[in-house]
XYZ file of C-alpha atoms in Angstrom:
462
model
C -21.613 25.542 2.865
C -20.564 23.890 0.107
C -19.363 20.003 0.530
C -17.395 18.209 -1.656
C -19.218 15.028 -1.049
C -22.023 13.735 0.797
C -22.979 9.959 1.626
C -26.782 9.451 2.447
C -29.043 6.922 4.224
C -26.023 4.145 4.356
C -25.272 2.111 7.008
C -22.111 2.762 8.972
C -19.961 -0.427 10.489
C -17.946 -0.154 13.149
C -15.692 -3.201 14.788
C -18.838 -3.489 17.453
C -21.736 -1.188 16.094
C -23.895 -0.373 13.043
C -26.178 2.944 12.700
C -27.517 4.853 9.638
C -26.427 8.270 9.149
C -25.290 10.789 6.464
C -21.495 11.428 5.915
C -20.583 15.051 5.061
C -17.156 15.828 3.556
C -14.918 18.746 3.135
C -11.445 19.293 2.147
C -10.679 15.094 1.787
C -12.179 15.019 5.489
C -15.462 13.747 7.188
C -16.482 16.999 8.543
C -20.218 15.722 9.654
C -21.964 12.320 10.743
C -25.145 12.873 12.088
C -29.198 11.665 10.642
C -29.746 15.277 9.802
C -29.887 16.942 6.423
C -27.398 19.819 6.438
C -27.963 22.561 4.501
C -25.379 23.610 1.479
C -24.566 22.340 -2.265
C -22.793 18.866 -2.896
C -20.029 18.524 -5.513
C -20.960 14.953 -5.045
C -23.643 12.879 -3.656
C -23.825 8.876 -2.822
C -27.077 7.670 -2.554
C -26.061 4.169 0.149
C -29.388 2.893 0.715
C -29.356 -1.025 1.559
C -25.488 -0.034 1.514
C -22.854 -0.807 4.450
C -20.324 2.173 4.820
C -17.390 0.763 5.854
C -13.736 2.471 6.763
C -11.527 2.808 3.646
C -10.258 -0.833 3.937
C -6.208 -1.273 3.851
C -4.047 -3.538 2.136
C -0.465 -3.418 4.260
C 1.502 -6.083 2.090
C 1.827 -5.539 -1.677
C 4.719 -5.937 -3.912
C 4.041 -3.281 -7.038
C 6.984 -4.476 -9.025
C 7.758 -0.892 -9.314
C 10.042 0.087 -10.205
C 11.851 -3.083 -11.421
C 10.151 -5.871 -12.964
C 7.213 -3.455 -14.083
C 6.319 -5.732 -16.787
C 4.311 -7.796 -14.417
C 2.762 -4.747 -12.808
C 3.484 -1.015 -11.668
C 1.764 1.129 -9.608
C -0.746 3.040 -11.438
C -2.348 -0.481 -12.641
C -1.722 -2.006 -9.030
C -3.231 1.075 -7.192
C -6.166 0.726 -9.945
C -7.202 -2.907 -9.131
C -6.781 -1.932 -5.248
C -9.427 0.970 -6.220
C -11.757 -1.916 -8.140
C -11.298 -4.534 -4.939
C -12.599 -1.634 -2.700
C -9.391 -0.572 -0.892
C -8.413 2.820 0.145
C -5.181 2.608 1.333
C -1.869 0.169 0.372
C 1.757 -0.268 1.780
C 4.371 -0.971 -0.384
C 7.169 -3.383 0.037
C 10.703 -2.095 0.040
C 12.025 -4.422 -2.436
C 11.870 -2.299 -5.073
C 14.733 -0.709 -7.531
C 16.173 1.114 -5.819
C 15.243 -0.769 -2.728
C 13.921 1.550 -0.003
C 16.820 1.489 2.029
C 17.785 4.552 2.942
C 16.032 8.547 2.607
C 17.333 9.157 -0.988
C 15.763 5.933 -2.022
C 12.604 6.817 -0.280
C 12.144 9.735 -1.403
C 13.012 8.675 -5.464
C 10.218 5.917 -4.512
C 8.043 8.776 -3.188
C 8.648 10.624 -6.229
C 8.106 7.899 -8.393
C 4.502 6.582 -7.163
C 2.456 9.657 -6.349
C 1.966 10.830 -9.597
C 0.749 7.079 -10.254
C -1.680 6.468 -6.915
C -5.008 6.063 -7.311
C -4.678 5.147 -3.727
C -3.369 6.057 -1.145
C 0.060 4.714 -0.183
C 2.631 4.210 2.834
C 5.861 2.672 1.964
C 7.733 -0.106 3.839
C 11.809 0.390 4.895
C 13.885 -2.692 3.981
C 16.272 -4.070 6.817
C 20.081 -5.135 5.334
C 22.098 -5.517 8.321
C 24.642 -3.564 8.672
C 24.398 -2.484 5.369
C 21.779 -0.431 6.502
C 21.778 -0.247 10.079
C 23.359 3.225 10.344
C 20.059 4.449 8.017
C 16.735 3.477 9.705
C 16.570 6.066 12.163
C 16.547 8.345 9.705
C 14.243 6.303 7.742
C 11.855 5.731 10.268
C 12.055 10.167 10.620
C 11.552 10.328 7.012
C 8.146 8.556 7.546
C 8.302 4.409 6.792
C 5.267 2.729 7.679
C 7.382 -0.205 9.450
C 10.441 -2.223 8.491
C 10.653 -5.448 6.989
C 13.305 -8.113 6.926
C 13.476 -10.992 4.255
C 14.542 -13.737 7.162
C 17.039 -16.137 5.079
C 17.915 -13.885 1.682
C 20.791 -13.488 0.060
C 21.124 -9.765 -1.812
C 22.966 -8.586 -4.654
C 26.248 -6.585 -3.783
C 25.482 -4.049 -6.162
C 21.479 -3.318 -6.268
C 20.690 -4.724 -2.969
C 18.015 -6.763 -4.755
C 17.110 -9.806 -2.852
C 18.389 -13.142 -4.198
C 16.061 -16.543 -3.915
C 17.458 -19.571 -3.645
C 20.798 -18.735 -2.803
C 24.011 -21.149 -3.309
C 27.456 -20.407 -1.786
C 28.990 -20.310 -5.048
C 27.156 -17.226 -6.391
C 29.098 -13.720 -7.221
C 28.550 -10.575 -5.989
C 26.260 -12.448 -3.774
C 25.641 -10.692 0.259
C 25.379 -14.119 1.915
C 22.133 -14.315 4.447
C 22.795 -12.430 7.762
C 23.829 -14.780 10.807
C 21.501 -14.660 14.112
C 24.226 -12.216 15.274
C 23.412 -9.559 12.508
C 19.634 -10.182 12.453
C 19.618 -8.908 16.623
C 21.254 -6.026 15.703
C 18.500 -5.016 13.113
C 16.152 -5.834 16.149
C 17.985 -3.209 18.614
C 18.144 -0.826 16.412
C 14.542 -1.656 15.084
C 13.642 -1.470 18.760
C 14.606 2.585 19.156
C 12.339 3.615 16.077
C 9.274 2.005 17.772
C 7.993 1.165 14.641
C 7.237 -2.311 13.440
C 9.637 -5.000 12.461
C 8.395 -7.402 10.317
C 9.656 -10.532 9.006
C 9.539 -12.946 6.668
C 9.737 -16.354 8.715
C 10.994 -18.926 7.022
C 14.519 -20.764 7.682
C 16.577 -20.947 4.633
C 19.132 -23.500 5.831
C 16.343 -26.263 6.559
C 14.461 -25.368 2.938
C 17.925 -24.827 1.157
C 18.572 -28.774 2.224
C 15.356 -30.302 1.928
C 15.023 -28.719 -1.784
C 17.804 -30.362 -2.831
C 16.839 -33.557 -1.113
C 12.849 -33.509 -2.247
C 13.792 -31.849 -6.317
C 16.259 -35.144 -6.419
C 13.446 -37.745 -6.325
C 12.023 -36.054 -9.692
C 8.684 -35.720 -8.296
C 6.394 -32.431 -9.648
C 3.126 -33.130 -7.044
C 2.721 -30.143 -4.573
C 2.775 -32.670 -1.636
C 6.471 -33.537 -2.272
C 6.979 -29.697 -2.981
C 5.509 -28.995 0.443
C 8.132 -31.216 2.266
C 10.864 -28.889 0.980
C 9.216 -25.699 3.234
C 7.443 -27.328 5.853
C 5.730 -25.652 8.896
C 8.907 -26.523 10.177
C 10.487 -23.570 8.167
C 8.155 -21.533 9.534
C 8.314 -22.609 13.252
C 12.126 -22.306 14.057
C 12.561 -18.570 12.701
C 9.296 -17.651 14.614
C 11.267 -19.473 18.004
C 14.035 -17.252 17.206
C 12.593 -14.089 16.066
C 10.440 -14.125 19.519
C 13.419 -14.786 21.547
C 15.122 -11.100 19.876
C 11.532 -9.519 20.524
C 11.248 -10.860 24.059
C 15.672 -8.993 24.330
C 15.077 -6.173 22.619
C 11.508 -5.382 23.312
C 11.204 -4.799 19.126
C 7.884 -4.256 17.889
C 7.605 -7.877 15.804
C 5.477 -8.476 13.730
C 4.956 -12.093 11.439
C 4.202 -11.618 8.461
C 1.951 -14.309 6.298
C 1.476 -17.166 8.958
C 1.039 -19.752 7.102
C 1.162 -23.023 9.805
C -0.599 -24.241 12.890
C 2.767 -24.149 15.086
C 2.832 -20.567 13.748
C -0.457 -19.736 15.343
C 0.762 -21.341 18.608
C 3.903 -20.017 19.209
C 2.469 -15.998 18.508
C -0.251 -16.945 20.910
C 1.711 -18.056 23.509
C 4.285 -15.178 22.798
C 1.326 -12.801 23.000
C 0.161 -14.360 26.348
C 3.941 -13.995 28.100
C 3.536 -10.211 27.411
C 6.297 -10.199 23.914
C 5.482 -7.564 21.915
C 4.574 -9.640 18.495
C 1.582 -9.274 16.228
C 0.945 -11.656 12.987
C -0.989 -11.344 9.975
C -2.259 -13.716 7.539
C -3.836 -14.092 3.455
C -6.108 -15.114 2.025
C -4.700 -17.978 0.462
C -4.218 -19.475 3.625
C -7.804 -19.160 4.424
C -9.725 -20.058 1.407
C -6.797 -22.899 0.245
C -5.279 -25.953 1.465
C -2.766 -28.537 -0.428
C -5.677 -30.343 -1.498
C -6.922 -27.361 -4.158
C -3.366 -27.790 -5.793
C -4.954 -30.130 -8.432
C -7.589 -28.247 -9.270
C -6.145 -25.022 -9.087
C -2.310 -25.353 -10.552
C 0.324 -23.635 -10.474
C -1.402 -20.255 -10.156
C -1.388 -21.201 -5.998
C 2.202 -21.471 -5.526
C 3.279 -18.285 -3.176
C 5.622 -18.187 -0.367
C 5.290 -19.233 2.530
C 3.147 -22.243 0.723
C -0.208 -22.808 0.956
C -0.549 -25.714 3.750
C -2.620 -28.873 5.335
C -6.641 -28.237 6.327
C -5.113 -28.694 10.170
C -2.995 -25.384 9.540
C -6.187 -23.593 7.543
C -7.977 -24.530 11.277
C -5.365 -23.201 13.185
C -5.387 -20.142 11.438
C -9.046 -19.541 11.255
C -9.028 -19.924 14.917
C -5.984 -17.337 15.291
C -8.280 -15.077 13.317
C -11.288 -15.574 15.364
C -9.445 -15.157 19.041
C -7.122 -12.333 17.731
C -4.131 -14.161 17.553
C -3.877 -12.490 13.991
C -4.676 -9.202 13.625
C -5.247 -8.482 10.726
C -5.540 -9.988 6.790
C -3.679 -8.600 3.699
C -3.172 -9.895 0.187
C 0.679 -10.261 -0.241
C -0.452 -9.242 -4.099
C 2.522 -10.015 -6.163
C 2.165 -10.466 -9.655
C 3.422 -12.527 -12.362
C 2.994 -13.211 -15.907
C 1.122 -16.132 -17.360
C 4.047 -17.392 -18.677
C 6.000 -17.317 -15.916
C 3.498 -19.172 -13.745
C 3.231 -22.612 -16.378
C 6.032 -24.672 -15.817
C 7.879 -26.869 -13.389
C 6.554 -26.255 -9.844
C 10.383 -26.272 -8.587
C 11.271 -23.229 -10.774
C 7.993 -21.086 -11.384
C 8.191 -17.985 -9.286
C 6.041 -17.700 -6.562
C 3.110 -15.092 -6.103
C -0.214 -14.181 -7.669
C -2.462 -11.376 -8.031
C -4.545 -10.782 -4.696
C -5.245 -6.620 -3.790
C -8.171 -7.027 -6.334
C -9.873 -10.055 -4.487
C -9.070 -9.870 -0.715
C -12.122 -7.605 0.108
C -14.126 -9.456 -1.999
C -13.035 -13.101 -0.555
C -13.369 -11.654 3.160
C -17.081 -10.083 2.452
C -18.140 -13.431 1.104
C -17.431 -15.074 4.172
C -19.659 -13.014 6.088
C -21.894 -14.157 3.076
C -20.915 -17.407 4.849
C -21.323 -16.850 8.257
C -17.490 -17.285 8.879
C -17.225 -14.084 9.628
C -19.706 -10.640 11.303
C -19.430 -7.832 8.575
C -18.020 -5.953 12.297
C -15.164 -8.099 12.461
C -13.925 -7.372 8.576
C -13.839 -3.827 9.686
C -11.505 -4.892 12.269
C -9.011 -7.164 10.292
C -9.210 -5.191 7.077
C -9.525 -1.013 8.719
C -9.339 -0.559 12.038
C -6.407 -3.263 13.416
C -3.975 -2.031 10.438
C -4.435 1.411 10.819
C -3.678 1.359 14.809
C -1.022 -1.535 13.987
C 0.817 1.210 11.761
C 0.361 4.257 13.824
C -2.093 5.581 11.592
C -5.516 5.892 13.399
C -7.482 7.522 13.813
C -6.120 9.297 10.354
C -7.217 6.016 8.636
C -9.220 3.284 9.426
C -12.297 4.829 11.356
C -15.281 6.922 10.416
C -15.485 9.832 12.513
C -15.005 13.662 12.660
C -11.834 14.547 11.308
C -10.971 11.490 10.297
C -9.537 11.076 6.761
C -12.420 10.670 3.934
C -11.508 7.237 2.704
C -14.308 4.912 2.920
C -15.658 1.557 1.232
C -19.278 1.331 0.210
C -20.149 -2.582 0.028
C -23.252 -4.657 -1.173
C -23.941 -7.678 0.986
C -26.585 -9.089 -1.513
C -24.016 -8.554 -4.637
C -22.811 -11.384 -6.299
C -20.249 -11.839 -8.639
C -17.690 -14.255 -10.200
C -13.659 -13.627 -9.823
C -12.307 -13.383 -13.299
C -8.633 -13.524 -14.058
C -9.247 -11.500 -17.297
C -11.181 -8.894 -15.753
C -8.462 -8.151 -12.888
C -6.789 -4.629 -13.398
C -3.312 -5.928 -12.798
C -1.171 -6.526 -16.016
C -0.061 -9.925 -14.474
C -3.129 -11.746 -13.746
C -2.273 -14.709 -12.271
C -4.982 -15.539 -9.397
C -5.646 -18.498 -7.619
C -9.642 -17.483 -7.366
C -10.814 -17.547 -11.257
C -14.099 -18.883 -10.959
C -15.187 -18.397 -7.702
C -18.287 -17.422 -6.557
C -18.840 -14.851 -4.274
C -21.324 -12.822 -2.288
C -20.553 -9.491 -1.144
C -18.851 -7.047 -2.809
C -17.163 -3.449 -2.779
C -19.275 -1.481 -5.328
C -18.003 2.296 -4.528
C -14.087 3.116 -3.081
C -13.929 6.681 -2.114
C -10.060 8.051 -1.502
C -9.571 11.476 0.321
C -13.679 12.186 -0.079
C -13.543 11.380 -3.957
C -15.359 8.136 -6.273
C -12.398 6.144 -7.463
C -14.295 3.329 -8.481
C -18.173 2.842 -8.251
C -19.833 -0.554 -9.526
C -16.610 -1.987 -10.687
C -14.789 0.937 -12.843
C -12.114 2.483 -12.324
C -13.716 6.341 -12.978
C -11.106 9.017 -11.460
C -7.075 9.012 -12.133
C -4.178 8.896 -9.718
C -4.896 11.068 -6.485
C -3.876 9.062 -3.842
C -1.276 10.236 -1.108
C 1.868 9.369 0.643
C 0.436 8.135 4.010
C 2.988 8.577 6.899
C 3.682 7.155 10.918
């Protein structure tokens, strides 16, 4: 026998056990787990002594820029610094040009990243209303991970691009969908059986209290925070679980960012309502009060909150209120991020660091090295419909694993970061725990922080 990789004397975590064993694989698959030497050549051979093995970790929310504004980032240098932050596996928001709307979008979007993957990739379906309606069953046939809608947005009439901060007296401007249109994306959600996720925050309240709060000429990030409050966050979460609770849709929050968010998916989830909820890392590692020292780099949307809310989600994390964690990486220049906090776009680099930030607190006893397994492998993968394919380490499972080193320390540097925007709201921290080897399909993609293997990642499909 001849394998095309084997993984010796590491340990392998699972959501509620750890064992050593070797890791034989064949044909991008684990083919063997077992303490015995098996006879035949290696291709390739991982020495993971001291190591944890864990599932190929996966990043569901990232924004690639491409194509469109690839200038900040595309996908070969996005899937790299995924590769470098020790994940295995991303999903790609639909937002794109074209958007991924309907199958001859997703399949030019298809076309378009596989020949730039250096991991592997599922792609997200973008919900318009009844612009769209008519196309996500086919959609969800042709093999979308899930299907987001930007709650509140405004899109052009002629690229379908989403619009932010949207004014009546815009042209060839699609004006928000009413509650009325938004329940029909949930019935029709509701007969893919895939996941509809959304972005919860109410544009009416934040359209108002922006104008009110960027009157008073005020450029602190307190006075910024009044103008998309948890409030924002709170009433389209009410409404969203009110459809769900109809329609029996598959919701799903995305970025909770607030306290009452936590609460109202808990007690949603204890009534029976199909809903699940994610959260970032910015709104575990940040509150308001790192604004000063960290700038403007911290602005994303939903915003970065009060230490109560950082609690509250901590403790969603811990009881499994929240599933899972992702990175909601979306670049920007440097440029684009100094200026006025009112008009700087919002987003930063995060597929790099997430891994990184979670292992270091297990570093810091906020977390069991078991439970990152969960939130960052296992949880996604059966969230998506993609387990045991992904996010597991067993016979016949897909060969995408992280190798990680608990006693590794390193420092998060903007200027090392693999994205071409490298805005991040981590330079300087300090953290132990690291991914030091990301193995896609059964091959090295990056070992000890390079990059060492080009694109072979693959479309991922539920």
């Amino acid at each position: 026998m001849e394998w095309d990789h084997v993984i010796r004397n590491g340990q392998i975590v699972t959501p509620s056990d750890m064992y050593e064993a070797n890791i034989y694989i064949k044909n991008g698959k684990i083919s063997a787990i077992t303490k015995d030497v098996l006879q035949g050549e290696a291709r390739e051979v991982t020495d993971a002594s001291g190591k944890y093995i864990l599932p190929g970790l996966i990043d569901t929310h990232v924004h690639s820029r491409d194509g469109g504004s690839t200038y900040k980032e595309d996908f070969f240098t996005s899937t790299q610094a995924a590769a470098a932050g020790g994940i295995t596996t991303i999903f790609e928001m639909p937002n794109t040009f074209p958007t991924v709307n309907n199958v001859e979008n997703f399949e030019k979007q298809v076309n378009n990243l596989s020949k730039k993957a250096h991991v592997n990739f599922g792609l997200w379906g973008i919900c318009l209303g009844d612009l769209n309606n008519d196309d996500l069953k086919s959609l969800s046939e042709a093999g979308v991970i899930g299907f987001k809608y930007f709650w509140g947005y405004a899109v052009n009439k002629h690229t379908f691009q989403l619009v932010y901060n949207y004014s009546e007296d815009m042209k060839d401007v699609i004006p928000p969908c009413d509650d009325g249109e938004v329940f029909s994306m949930f019935e029709e959600v509701a007969k893919t059986n895939k996941t509809f996720a959304i972005h919860a925050e109410n544009s009416d309240l934040i359209h108002r209290l922006t104008k009110k709060y960027a009157a008073s000429d005020k450029n602190d990030y307190d006075t910024f925070l009044k103008s998309r409050p948890s409030l924002a966050e709170q009433l389209t979460i009410q409404t969203a679980i009110a459809m769900a609770k109809e329609t029996g849709a598959k919701l799903h929050i995305l970025h909770v960012s607030s306290a009452e968010g936590v609460h109202l998916i808990r007690e949603a989830q204890k009534e029976g309502i199909p809903i699940t909820a994610e959260t970032c890392p910015h709104y575990l590692f940040l509150t308001n009060e790192d604004y000063e020292k960290i700038g403007p780099a911290m602005k994303v949307y939903p915003l970065v909150k009060r230490k109560k809310d950082q609690e509250a989600i901590w403790e969603g994390i811990l009881d499994g209120t929240i599933s899972f964690v992702c990175s909601d990486h979306a670049p920007h220049t440097a440029e684009e991020k100094d200026g006025d906090l009112w008009s700087i776009p919002a987003g930063m680099c995060g597929v790099e660091t997430i891994a990184p930030l979670m292992l270091n607190a297990v570093s810091e006893n906020r977390l069991t090295i078991h439970q990152v397994v969960s939130l960052l492998s296992e949880n996604p993968a059966k969230q998506f419909g993609v387990f045991p394919q992904k996010g597991t380490i067993q016979v016949g499972s897909d060969a995408d694993i992280t190798i990680v080193d608990m006693n590794k320390r390193y420092t998060i540097d903007r200027d090392k970061l693999h994205s071409k925007g490298k805005v991040t709201a981590y330079h300087g921290f300090q953290i132990k725990g690291m991914p030091i080897q990301t193995i896609v399909n059964g091959k090295t993609v990056m070992k000890d922080g390079e990059i060492i293997s080009g694109p072979t990642g693959q479309l991922v499909t539920s």
